[in-house]
Amino acid sequence: MAGRGMMPEAPMADNFTVQVAADYEQMSELAADAVSAAIEANPATVLTLPTGETPRGMYHELVSRIVDGRLDFSGVRFFCLDEYLGAAIDDEASLTGWLREVFLEPASIPAANTHLIPSTAAEPAAAAAAYDREIIDAGGFDLAVVGIGRNGHVAFNEPGSPPDSRTRVIDLTAASREQNAAYHDGRQMIPARAMTVGLGTILESRSIILIASGEGKADILRQALEGPITSDVPASHLRTAGARLRVIADAAAVSRLAG
Ligand code: GLP
């Protein structure tokens, strides 16, 4: 499904590839295969992976490959993508805490190789700039795997985020807070702000994989991949990465693409 219709707004875009999986399990396996292949090609891969429901299966698969010794993650430099502002890793809503539970601990990822978003820093703006320097000092992301929010956000680059944005504090939309409260059965108060790696840093990655699953993502995936490239739908900017972008989505998520 490569080479879609040319958009006048983005003459260089749209030579990304879309890999359609039959279902969630296959999407998860394909995403894990892509991460594994990147690490096999470069054991010192600088990597960022998302949180959320979509990547759970991918993490499950990666953990089993690492635990079985089929994948050596020991040289990978791993950066977190986003976190609620003020959230510490032990807080119930913490995305980093979720990542620790689902991936970092079961896969025994060394803390020395893991860069956590400085979400509790006393001076968030300075800490965010320092986090960007850590990414630059590591050589930038070799591979960024990202999900897509129902409003088109990438990491926590909410609608309005410019394509050259960097790690920063951002106000969350009501839609994103509601979506994420649902993960906690509505019990959890979701903070009003987050710190997120910027779209600019994600777009500079040598390789970007966008994962999406389910009917609930079909509309926003269509807007992101076939609508105008606009900060109203931050994920649409991913298309400017051209051939560096690979979309791995299941049949339900691609069901509204024109083709
Ligand atoms: C979350 C995260 C994103 C994630 C997106 C989609 O809030 N900040 O990194 O990709 O929303 O989440 P899900 O996969 O649960 O739909």
PDB file of C-alpha atoms and ligand atoms in Angstrom:
ATOM      1  CA  MET A   1       0.000   0.000   0.000  1.00  0.00           C
ATOM      2  CA  ALA A   2       2.954   2.296  -0.624  1.00  0.00           C
ATOM      3  CA  GLY A   3       2.741   5.370  -2.835  1.00  0.00           C
ATOM      4  CA  ARG A   4      -0.578   6.917  -2.056  1.00  0.00           C
ATOM      5  CA  GLY A   5      -2.156   9.926  -3.768  1.00  0.00           C
ATOM      6  CA  MET A   6      -0.012  13.034  -3.778  1.00  0.00           C
ATOM      7  CA  MET A   7      -1.044  15.810  -1.429  1.00  0.00           C
ATOM      8  CA  PRO A   8      -0.404  19.331  -2.766  1.00  0.00           C
ATOM      9  CA  GLU A   9       0.655  20.381   0.750  1.00  0.00           C
ATOM     10  CA  ALA A  10       3.411  17.783   0.890  1.00  0.00           C
ATOM     11  CA  PRO A  11       4.935  16.914  -2.431  1.00  0.00           C
ATOM     12  CA  MET A  12       7.739  14.896  -0.798  1.00  0.00           C
ATOM     13  CA  ALA A  13       5.480  12.872   1.444  1.00  0.00           C
ATOM     14  CA  ASP A  14       3.464   9.730   0.932  1.00  0.00           C
ATOM     15  CA  ASN A  15       6.145   7.235   0.014  1.00  0.00           C
ATOM     16  CA  PHE A  16       5.742   5.620   3.415  1.00  0.00           C
ATOM     17  CA  THR A  17       4.753   1.996   3.651  1.00  0.00           C
ATOM     18  CA  VAL A  18       1.712   0.436   5.289  1.00  0.00           C
ATOM     19  CA  GLN A  19       1.907  -3.130   6.478  1.00  0.00           C
ATOM     20  CA  VAL A  20      -1.512  -4.564   7.207  1.00  0.00           C
ATOM     21  CA  ALA A  21      -1.763  -7.258   9.852  1.00  0.00           C
ATOM     22  CA  ALA A  22      -4.756  -9.567  10.043  1.00  0.00           C
ATOM     23  CA  ASP A  23      -5.322  -8.822  13.709  1.00  0.00           C
ATOM     24  CA  TYR A  24      -3.860  -7.401  16.897  1.00  0.00           C
ATOM     25  CA  GLU A  25      -1.632 -10.425  17.535  1.00  0.00           C
ATOM     26  CA  GLN A  26      -0.051 -10.235  14.117  1.00  0.00           C
ATOM     27  CA  MET A  27       0.412  -6.455  14.384  1.00  0.00           C
ATOM     28  CA  SER A  28       2.192  -7.004  17.714  1.00  0.00           C
ATOM     29  CA  GLU A  29       4.438  -9.656  16.220  1.00  0.00           C
ATOM     30  CA  LEU A  30       5.307  -7.512  13.191  1.00  0.00           C
ATOM     31  CA  ALA A  31       6.146  -4.584  15.467  1.00  0.00           C
ATOM     32  CA  ALA A  32       8.335  -6.813  17.642  1.00  0.00           C
ATOM     33  CA  ASP A  33       9.995  -8.184  14.483  1.00  0.00           C
ATOM     34  CA  ALA A  34      10.789  -4.640  13.338  1.00  0.00           C
ATOM     35  CA  VAL A  35      12.295  -3.713  16.721  1.00  0.00           C
ATOM     36  CA  SER A  36      14.274  -6.974  16.810  1.00  0.00           C
ATOM     37  CA  ALA A  37      15.592  -6.450  13.274  1.00  0.00           C
ATOM     38  CA  ALA A  38      16.769  -2.928  14.129  1.00  0.00           C
ATOM     39  CA  ILE A  39      18.617  -4.210  17.205  1.00  0.00           C
ATOM     40  CA  GLU A  40      20.140  -7.143  15.347  1.00  0.00           C
ATOM     41  CA  ALA A  41      21.431  -4.735  12.696  1.00  0.00           C
ATOM     42  CA  ASN A  42      22.726  -2.315  15.339  1.00  0.00           C
ATOM     43  CA  PRO A  43      23.059  -3.648  18.913  1.00  0.00           C
ATOM     44  CA  ALA A  44      23.604  -0.057  20.147  1.00  0.00           C
ATOM     45  CA  THR A  45      20.283   1.144  18.716  1.00  0.00           C
ATOM     46  CA  VAL A  46      18.928   4.364  20.227  1.00  0.00           C
ATOM     47  CA  LEU A  47      15.291   3.450  20.681  1.00  0.00           C
ATOM     48  CA  THR A  48      12.057   4.948  21.895  1.00  0.00           C
ATOM     49  CA  LEU A  49       8.854   2.962  22.350  1.00  0.00           C
ATOM     50  CA  PRO A  50       5.340   4.117  23.288  1.00  0.00           C
ATOM     51  CA  THR A  51       2.998   3.358  26.141  1.00  0.00           C
ATOM     52  CA  GLY A  52      -0.728   2.640  25.833  1.00  0.00           C
ATOM     53  CA  GLU A  53      -2.889  -0.358  25.014  1.00  0.00           C
ATOM     54  CA  THR A  54      -1.638  -0.710  21.440  1.00  0.00           C
ATOM     55  CA  PRO A  55       1.953  -1.760  22.234  1.00  0.00           C
ATOM     56  CA  ARG A  56       1.107  -4.262  25.005  1.00  0.00           C
ATOM     57  CA  GLY A  57       1.346  -7.248  22.666  1.00  0.00           C
ATOM     58  CA  MET A  58       4.585  -5.952  21.155  1.00  0.00           C
ATOM     59  CA  TYR A  59       6.107  -5.664  24.636  1.00  0.00           C
ATOM     60  CA  HIS A  60       4.890  -9.138  25.535  1.00  0.00           C
ATOM     61  CA  GLU A  61       6.633 -10.514  22.454  1.00  0.00           C
ATOM     62  CA  LEU A  62       9.834  -8.499  23.049  1.00  0.00           C
ATOM     63  CA  VAL A  63      10.017  -9.625  26.683  1.00  0.00           C
ATOM     64  CA  SER A  64       9.715 -13.274  25.699  1.00  0.00           C
ATOM     65  CA  ARG A  65      12.431 -12.889  23.034  1.00  0.00           C
ATOM     66  CA  ILE A  66      14.759 -11.147  25.513  1.00  0.00           C
ATOM     67  CA  VAL A  67      14.086 -13.647  28.327  1.00  0.00           C
ATOM     68  CA  ASP A  68      14.604 -16.615  25.950  1.00  0.00           C
ATOM     69  CA  GLY A  69      17.885 -15.146  24.770  1.00  0.00           C
ATOM     70  CA  ARG A  70      16.621 -14.676  21.214  1.00  0.00           C
ATOM     71  CA  LEU A  71      17.106 -10.906  21.416  1.00  0.00           C
ATOM     72  CA  ASP A  72      20.028  -9.135  23.071  1.00  0.00           C
ATOM     73  CA  PHE A  73      18.809  -5.784  24.353  1.00  0.00           C
ATOM     74  CA  SER A  74      21.869  -5.129  26.516  1.00  0.00           C
ATOM     75  CA  GLY A  75      23.412  -2.525  24.213  1.00  0.00           C
ATOM     76  CA  VAL A  76      20.192  -0.661  23.393  1.00  0.00           C
ATOM     77  CA  ARG A  77      19.862   2.894  24.668  1.00  0.00           C
ATOM     78  CA  PHE A  78      16.227   3.339  25.528  1.00  0.00           C
ATOM     79  CA  PHE A  79      14.405   6.685  25.903  1.00  0.00           C
ATOM     80  CA  CYS A  80      10.907   7.156  27.298  1.00  0.00           C
ATOM     81  CA  LEU A  81       8.532   9.208  25.162  1.00  0.00           C
ATOM     82  CA  ASP A  82       6.173  10.909  27.570  1.00  0.00           C
ATOM     83  CA  GLU A  83       4.987  11.140  31.159  1.00  0.00           C
ATOM     84  CA  TYR A  84       2.480  13.128  33.184  1.00  0.00           C
ATOM     85  CA  LEU A  85       3.997  16.261  34.637  1.00  0.00           C
ATOM     86  CA  GLY A  86       4.818  15.700  38.287  1.00  0.00           C
ATOM     87  CA  ALA A  87       4.216  11.950  38.090  1.00  0.00           C
ATOM     88  CA  ALA A  88       6.868   9.831  39.767  1.00  0.00           C
ATOM     89  CA  ILE A  89       7.437   6.265  38.609  1.00  0.00           C
ATOM     90  CA  ASP A  90       5.553   4.819  41.606  1.00  0.00           C
ATOM     91  CA  ASP A  91       2.436   6.954  41.050  1.00  0.00           C
ATOM     92  CA  GLU A  92      -0.581   4.969  39.938  1.00  0.00           C
ATOM     93  CA  ALA A  93      -1.037   6.926  36.705  1.00  0.00           C
ATOM     94  CA  SER A  94       2.672   6.957  35.779  1.00  0.00           C
ATOM     95  CA  LEU A  95       3.392   5.913  32.201  1.00  0.00           C
ATOM     96  CA  THR A  96       6.964   5.134  33.214  1.00  0.00           C
ATOM     97  CA  GLY A  97       5.623   2.933  35.999  1.00  0.00           C
ATOM     98  CA  TRP A  98       3.468   1.156  33.426  1.00  0.00           C
ATOM     99  CA  LEU A  99       6.507   0.681  31.215  1.00  0.00           C
ATOM    100  CA  ARG A 100       8.523  -0.650  34.141  1.00  0.00           C
ATOM    101  CA  GLU A 101       5.834  -3.221  34.875  1.00  0.00           C
ATOM    102  CA  VAL A 102       5.185  -4.283  31.282  1.00  0.00           C
ATOM    103  CA  PHE A 103       8.692  -4.147  29.864  1.00  0.00           C
ATOM    104  CA  LEU A 104      11.666  -2.752  31.767  1.00  0.00           C
ATOM    105  CA  GLU A 105      11.474  -5.112  34.748  1.00  0.00           C
ATOM    106  CA  PRO A 106      10.364  -8.359  33.087  1.00  0.00           C
ATOM    107  CA  ALA A 107      13.020  -7.856  30.394  1.00  0.00           C
ATOM    108  CA  SER A 108      15.656  -6.810  32.989  1.00  0.00           C
ATOM    109  CA  ILE A 109      16.586  -3.688  31.033  1.00  0.00           C
ATOM    110  CA  PRO A 110      19.579  -2.099  32.812  1.00  0.00           C
ATOM    111  CA  ALA A 111      18.706   1.227  34.432  1.00  0.00           C
ATOM    112  CA  ALA A 112      21.969   2.648  33.079  1.00  0.00           C
ATOM    113  CA  ASN A 113      20.618   2.190  29.524  1.00  0.00           C
ATOM    114  CA  THR A 114      17.238   3.735  30.280  1.00  0.00           C
ATOM    115  CA  HIS A 115      16.507   7.450  30.047  1.00  0.00           C
ATOM    116  CA  LEU A 116      13.420   8.524  31.958  1.00  0.00           C
ATOM    117  CA  ILE A 117      11.486  11.688  31.141  1.00  0.00           C
ATOM    118  CA  PRO A 118      12.323  14.266  33.865  1.00  0.00           C
ATOM    119  CA  SER A 119       8.667  14.729  34.779  1.00  0.00           C
ATOM    120  CA  THR A 120       9.305  15.588  38.431  1.00  0.00           C
ATOM    121  CA  ALA A 121      12.096  18.123  37.856  1.00  0.00           C
ATOM    122  CA  ALA A 122      11.876  21.367  39.828  1.00  0.00           C
ATOM    123  CA  GLU A 123      12.558  23.291  36.631  1.00  0.00           C
ATOM    124  CA  PRO A 124      10.721  21.374  33.909  1.00  0.00           C
ATOM    125  CA  ALA A 125      11.768  23.586  30.984  1.00  0.00           C
ATOM    126  CA  ALA A 126      15.477  23.256  31.769  1.00  0.00           C
ATOM    127  CA  ALA A 127      15.091  19.531  32.431  1.00  0.00           C
ATOM    128  CA  ALA A 128      13.243  19.062  29.132  1.00  0.00           C
ATOM    129  CA  ALA A 129      16.063  20.829  27.269  1.00  0.00           C
ATOM    130  CA  ALA A 130      18.584  18.608  29.060  1.00  0.00           C
ATOM    131  CA  TYR A 131      16.597  15.526  27.997  1.00  0.00           C
ATOM    132  CA  ASP A 132      16.805  16.674  24.378  1.00  0.00           C
ATOM    133  CA  ARG A 133      20.554  17.049  24.779  1.00  0.00           C
ATOM    134  CA  GLU A 134      20.734  13.453  26.062  1.00  0.00           C
ATOM    135  CA  ILE A 135      18.945  12.313  22.899  1.00  0.00           C
ATOM    136  CA  ILE A 136      21.268  14.394  20.708  1.00  0.00           C
ATOM    137  CA  ASP A 137      24.358  13.176  22.583  1.00  0.00           C
ATOM    138  CA  ALA A 138      23.222   9.587  21.952  1.00  0.00           C
ATOM    139  CA  GLY A 139      23.094  10.440  18.236  1.00  0.00           C
ATOM    140  CA  GLY A 140      19.316  10.867  17.925  1.00  0.00           C
ATOM    141  CA  PHE A 141      16.756   8.084  17.663  1.00  0.00           C
ATOM    142  CA  ASP A 142      17.624   5.242  15.340  1.00  0.00           C
ATOM    143  CA  LEU A 143      14.108   3.903  15.748  1.00  0.00           C
ATOM    144  CA  ALA A 144      10.992   5.536  17.163  1.00  0.00           C
ATOM    145  CA  VAL A 145       7.937   3.331  17.544  1.00  0.00           C
ATOM    146  CA  VAL A 146       4.892   5.498  18.203  1.00  0.00           C
ATOM    147  CA  GLY A 147       1.180   5.036  18.664  1.00  0.00           C
ATOM    148  CA  ILE A 148      -1.612   7.394  17.709  1.00  0.00           C
ATOM    149  CA  GLY A 149      -4.152   8.948  20.047  1.00  0.00           C
ATOM    150  CA  ARG A 150      -7.770   9.175  18.989  1.00  0.00           C
ATOM    151  CA  ASN A 151      -7.258  12.900  18.440  1.00  0.00           C
ATOM    152  CA  GLY A 152      -4.138  12.278  16.377  1.00  0.00           C
ATOM    153  CA  HIS A 153      -1.589  12.882  19.101  1.00  0.00           C
ATOM    154  CA  VAL A 154       1.828  11.254  18.914  1.00  0.00           C
ATOM    155  CA  ALA A 155       3.470  10.639  22.297  1.00  0.00           C
ATOM    156  CA  PHE A 156       1.748  13.606  24.001  1.00  0.00           C
ATOM    157  CA  ASN A 157       2.141  15.991  21.074  1.00  0.00           C
ATOM    158  CA  GLU A 158      -1.451  17.113  21.185  1.00  0.00           C
ATOM    159  CA  PRO A 159      -3.270  18.877  18.319  1.00  0.00           C
ATOM    160  CA  GLY A 160      -1.548  22.209  17.678  1.00  0.00           C
ATOM    161  CA  SER A 161       1.937  20.742  18.141  1.00  0.00           C
ATOM    162  CA  PRO A 162       4.308  22.078  15.487  1.00  0.00           C
ATOM    163  CA  PRO A 163       6.469  19.641  13.510  1.00  0.00           C
ATOM    164  CA  ASP A 164       9.670  21.159  14.919  1.00  0.00           C
ATOM    165  CA  SER A 165       8.625  20.871  18.573  1.00  0.00           C
ATOM    166  CA  ARG A 166      11.040  19.551  21.199  1.00  0.00           C
ATOM    167  CA  THR A 167      10.694  17.992  24.632  1.00  0.00           C
ATOM    168  CA  ARG A 168       8.407  20.264  26.609  1.00  0.00           C
ATOM    169  CA  VAL A 169       5.500  20.550  29.010  1.00  0.00           C
ATOM    170  CA  ILE A 170       2.145  20.432  27.285  1.00  0.00           C
ATOM    171  CA  ASP A 171      -1.480  20.880  28.368  1.00  0.00           C
ATOM    172  CA  LEU A 172      -3.426  17.694  27.771  1.00  0.00           C
ATOM    173  CA  THR A 173      -6.742  17.856  25.982  1.00  0.00           C
ATOM    174  CA  ALA A 174      -9.882  16.738  27.782  1.00  0.00           C
ATOM    175  CA  ALA A 175     -10.164  13.932  25.202  1.00  0.00           C
ATOM    176  CA  SER A 176      -6.716  12.554  26.036  1.00  0.00           C
ATOM    177  CA  ARG A 177      -7.311  12.758  29.770  1.00  0.00           C
ATOM    178  CA  GLU A 178     -10.618  10.929  29.398  1.00  0.00           C
ATOM    179  CA  GLN A 179      -9.054   8.283  27.157  1.00  0.00           C
ATOM    180  CA  ASN A 180      -6.309   7.659  29.681  1.00  0.00           C
ATOM    181  CA  ALA A 181      -8.622   7.733  32.695  1.00  0.00           C
ATOM    182  CA  ALA A 182     -10.414   4.797  31.090  1.00  0.00           C
ATOM    183  CA  TYR A 183      -7.213   2.740  31.484  1.00  0.00           C
ATOM    184  CA  HIS A 184      -7.657   3.075  35.217  1.00  0.00           C
ATOM    185  CA  ASP A 185     -11.400   2.294  35.251  1.00  0.00           C
ATOM    186  CA  GLY A 186     -11.987   6.010  35.748  1.00  0.00           C
ATOM    187  CA  ARG A 187     -10.552   5.709  39.249  1.00  0.00           C
ATOM    188  CA  GLN A 188      -7.464   7.666  38.510  1.00  0.00           C
ATOM    189  CA  MET A 189      -7.240  11.430  38.243  1.00  0.00           C
ATOM    190  CA  ILE A 190      -5.161  12.066  35.157  1.00  0.00           C
ATOM    191  CA  PRO A 191      -2.889  15.112  35.522  1.00  0.00           C
ATOM    192  CA  ALA A 192      -3.709  18.140  33.362  1.00  0.00           C
ATOM    193  CA  ARG A 193      -0.218  18.396  31.903  1.00  0.00           C
ATOM    194  CA  ALA A 194       2.467  16.104  30.576  1.00  0.00           C
ATOM    195  CA  MET A 195       6.055  16.248  29.408  1.00  0.00           C
ATOM    196  CA  THR A 196       6.582  14.815  25.955  1.00  0.00           C
ATOM    197  CA  VAL A 197       9.384  14.325  23.486  1.00  0.00           C
ATOM    198  CA  GLY A 198       8.676  16.713  20.618  1.00  0.00           C
ATOM    199  CA  LEU A 199       7.409  15.883  17.188  1.00  0.00           C
ATOM    200  CA  GLY A 200      10.601  17.365  15.681  1.00  0.00           C
ATOM    201  CA  THR A 201      12.787  14.861  17.514  1.00  0.00           C
ATOM    202  CA  ILE A 202      10.516  11.975  16.500  1.00  0.00           C
ATOM    203  CA  LEU A 203      10.523  13.160  12.871  1.00  0.00           C
ATOM    204  CA  GLU A 204      14.334  13.206  12.825  1.00  0.00           C
ATOM    205  CA  SER A 205      14.495   9.493  13.738  1.00  0.00           C
ATOM    206  CA  ARG A 206      16.306   7.334  11.200  1.00  0.00           C
ATOM    207  CA  SER A 207      13.276   5.083  11.181  1.00  0.00           C
ATOM    208  CA  ILE A 208       9.724   5.585  12.475  1.00  0.00           C
ATOM    209  CA  ILE A 209       7.093   2.919  13.011  1.00  0.00           C
ATOM    210  CA  LEU A 210       3.503   3.939  13.668  1.00  0.00           C
ATOM    211  CA  ILE A 211       1.404   1.172  15.178  1.00  0.00           C
ATOM    212  CA  ALA A 212      -2.390   1.200  15.261  1.00  0.00           C
ATOM    213  CA  SER A 213      -5.019  -1.368  16.080  1.00  0.00           C
ATOM    214  CA  GLY A 214      -8.778  -1.596  16.064  1.00  0.00           C
ATOM    215  CA  GLU A 215     -11.837   0.068  14.635  1.00  0.00           C
ATOM    216  CA  GLY A 216     -11.494   2.883  17.179  1.00  0.00           C
ATOM    217  CA  LYS A 217      -8.371   4.112  15.374  1.00  0.00           C
ATOM    218  CA  ALA A 218      -9.734   3.778  11.819  1.00  0.00           C
ATOM    219  CA  ASP A 219     -10.990   7.365  11.475  1.00  0.00           C
ATOM    220  CA  ILE A 220      -7.947   9.071  12.928  1.00  0.00           C
ATOM    221  CA  LEU A 221      -5.591   6.811  10.954  1.00  0.00           C
ATOM    222  CA  ARG A 222      -7.387   7.837   7.766  1.00  0.00           C
ATOM    223  CA  GLN A 223      -7.020  11.509   8.692  1.00  0.00           C
ATOM    224  CA  ALA A 224      -3.356  11.032   9.570  1.00  0.00           C
ATOM    225  CA  LEU A 225      -2.426   9.092   6.437  1.00  0.00           C
ATOM    226  CA  GLU A 226      -4.783  10.512   3.830  1.00  0.00           C
ATOM    227  CA  GLY A 227      -5.922  13.900   5.093  1.00  0.00           C
ATOM    228  CA  PRO A 228      -4.012  17.165   4.959  1.00  0.00           C
ATOM    229  CA  ILE A 229      -0.672  17.357   6.735  1.00  0.00           C
ATOM    230  CA  THR A 230      -1.589  19.644   9.596  1.00  0.00           C
ATOM    231  CA  SER A 231      -0.826  20.210  13.261  1.00  0.00           C
ATOM    232  CA  ASP A 232      -4.564  19.700  13.878  1.00  0.00           C
ATOM    233  CA  VAL A 233      -3.662  16.017  13.406  1.00  0.00           C
ATOM    234  CA  PRO A 234      -0.072  15.789  14.687  1.00  0.00           C
ATOM    235  CA  ALA A 235       0.365  12.224  13.386  1.00  0.00           C
ATOM    236  CA  SER A 236      -0.138  13.526   9.825  1.00  0.00           C
ATOM    237  CA  HIS A 237       3.336  15.131  10.092  1.00  0.00           C
ATOM    238  CA  LEU A 238       4.831  11.645  10.284  1.00  0.00           C
ATOM    239  CA  ARG A 239       4.254  11.375   6.523  1.00  0.00           C
ATOM    240  CA  THR A 240       6.918  14.015   5.961  1.00  0.00           C
ATOM    241  CA  ALA A 241       9.412  11.310   6.992  1.00  0.00           C
ATOM    242  CA  GLY A 242       8.598   9.649   3.655  1.00  0.00           C
ATOM    243  CA  ALA A 243      10.262   6.252   3.267  1.00  0.00           C
ATOM    244  CA  ARG A 244      11.565   6.420   6.855  1.00  0.00           C
ATOM    245  CA  LEU A 245       7.958   5.873   8.009  1.00  0.00           C
ATOM    246  CA  ARG A 246       6.437   2.421   8.207  1.00  0.00           C
ATOM    247  CA  VAL A 247       2.882   1.982   9.438  1.00  0.00           C
ATOM    248  CA  ILE A 248       2.040  -1.382  10.996  1.00  0.00           C
ATOM    249  CA  ALA A 249      -1.696  -1.607  11.539  1.00  0.00           C
ATOM    250  CA  ASP A 250      -4.320  -4.294  11.739  1.00  0.00           C
ATOM    251  CA  ALA A 251      -7.151  -4.719   9.276  1.00  0.00           C
ATOM    252  CA  ALA A 252      -9.667  -2.937  11.508  1.00  0.00           C
ATOM    253  CA  ALA A 253      -7.447   0.145  11.870  1.00  0.00           C
ATOM    254  CA  VAL A 254      -6.912   0.466   8.095  1.00  0.00           C
ATOM    255  CA  SER A 255     -10.554  -0.248   7.269  1.00  0.00           C
ATOM    256  CA  ARG A 256     -11.309   3.382   6.348  1.00  0.00           C
ATOM    257  CA  LEU A 257      -8.244   4.066   4.236  1.00  0.00           C
ATOM    258  CA  ALA A 258      -9.100   4.752   0.627  1.00  0.00           C
ATOM    259  CA  GLY A 259      -6.113   2.728  -0.405  1.00  0.00           C
TER     260      GLY A 259
HETATM  261  C1  GLP B   1      -1.299   7.743  25.017  1.00  0.00           C
HETATM  262  C2  GLP B   1       0.199   7.997  24.897  1.00  0.00           C
HETATM  263  C3  GLP B   1       0.688   7.789  23.502  1.00  0.00           C
HETATM  264  C4  GLP B   1      -0.075   6.632  22.895  1.00  0.00           C
HETATM  265  C5  GLP B   1      -1.493   7.051  22.656  1.00  0.00           C
HETATM  266  C6  GLP B   1      -2.402   5.934  22.177  1.00  0.00           C
HETATM  267  O1  GLP B   1      -1.913   8.634  25.820  1.00  0.00           O
HETATM  268  N1  GLP B   1       0.624   9.280  25.374  1.00  0.00           N
HETATM  269  O2  GLP B   1       2.093   7.577  23.518  1.00  0.00           O
HETATM  270  O3  GLP B   1       0.512   6.239  21.684  1.00  0.00           O
HETATM  271  O4  GLP B   1      -2.024   7.706  23.782  1.00  0.00           O
HETATM  272  O5  GLP B   1      -2.692   5.053  23.203  1.00  0.00           O
HETATM  273  P1  GLP B   1      -3.408   3.650  22.962  1.00  0.00           P
HETATM  274  O6  GLP B   1      -2.402   2.772  22.303  1.00  0.00           O
HETATM  275  O7  GLP B   1      -3.759   3.156  24.320  1.00  0.00           O
HETATM  276  O8  GLP B   1      -4.584   3.902  22.107  1.00  0.00           O
END
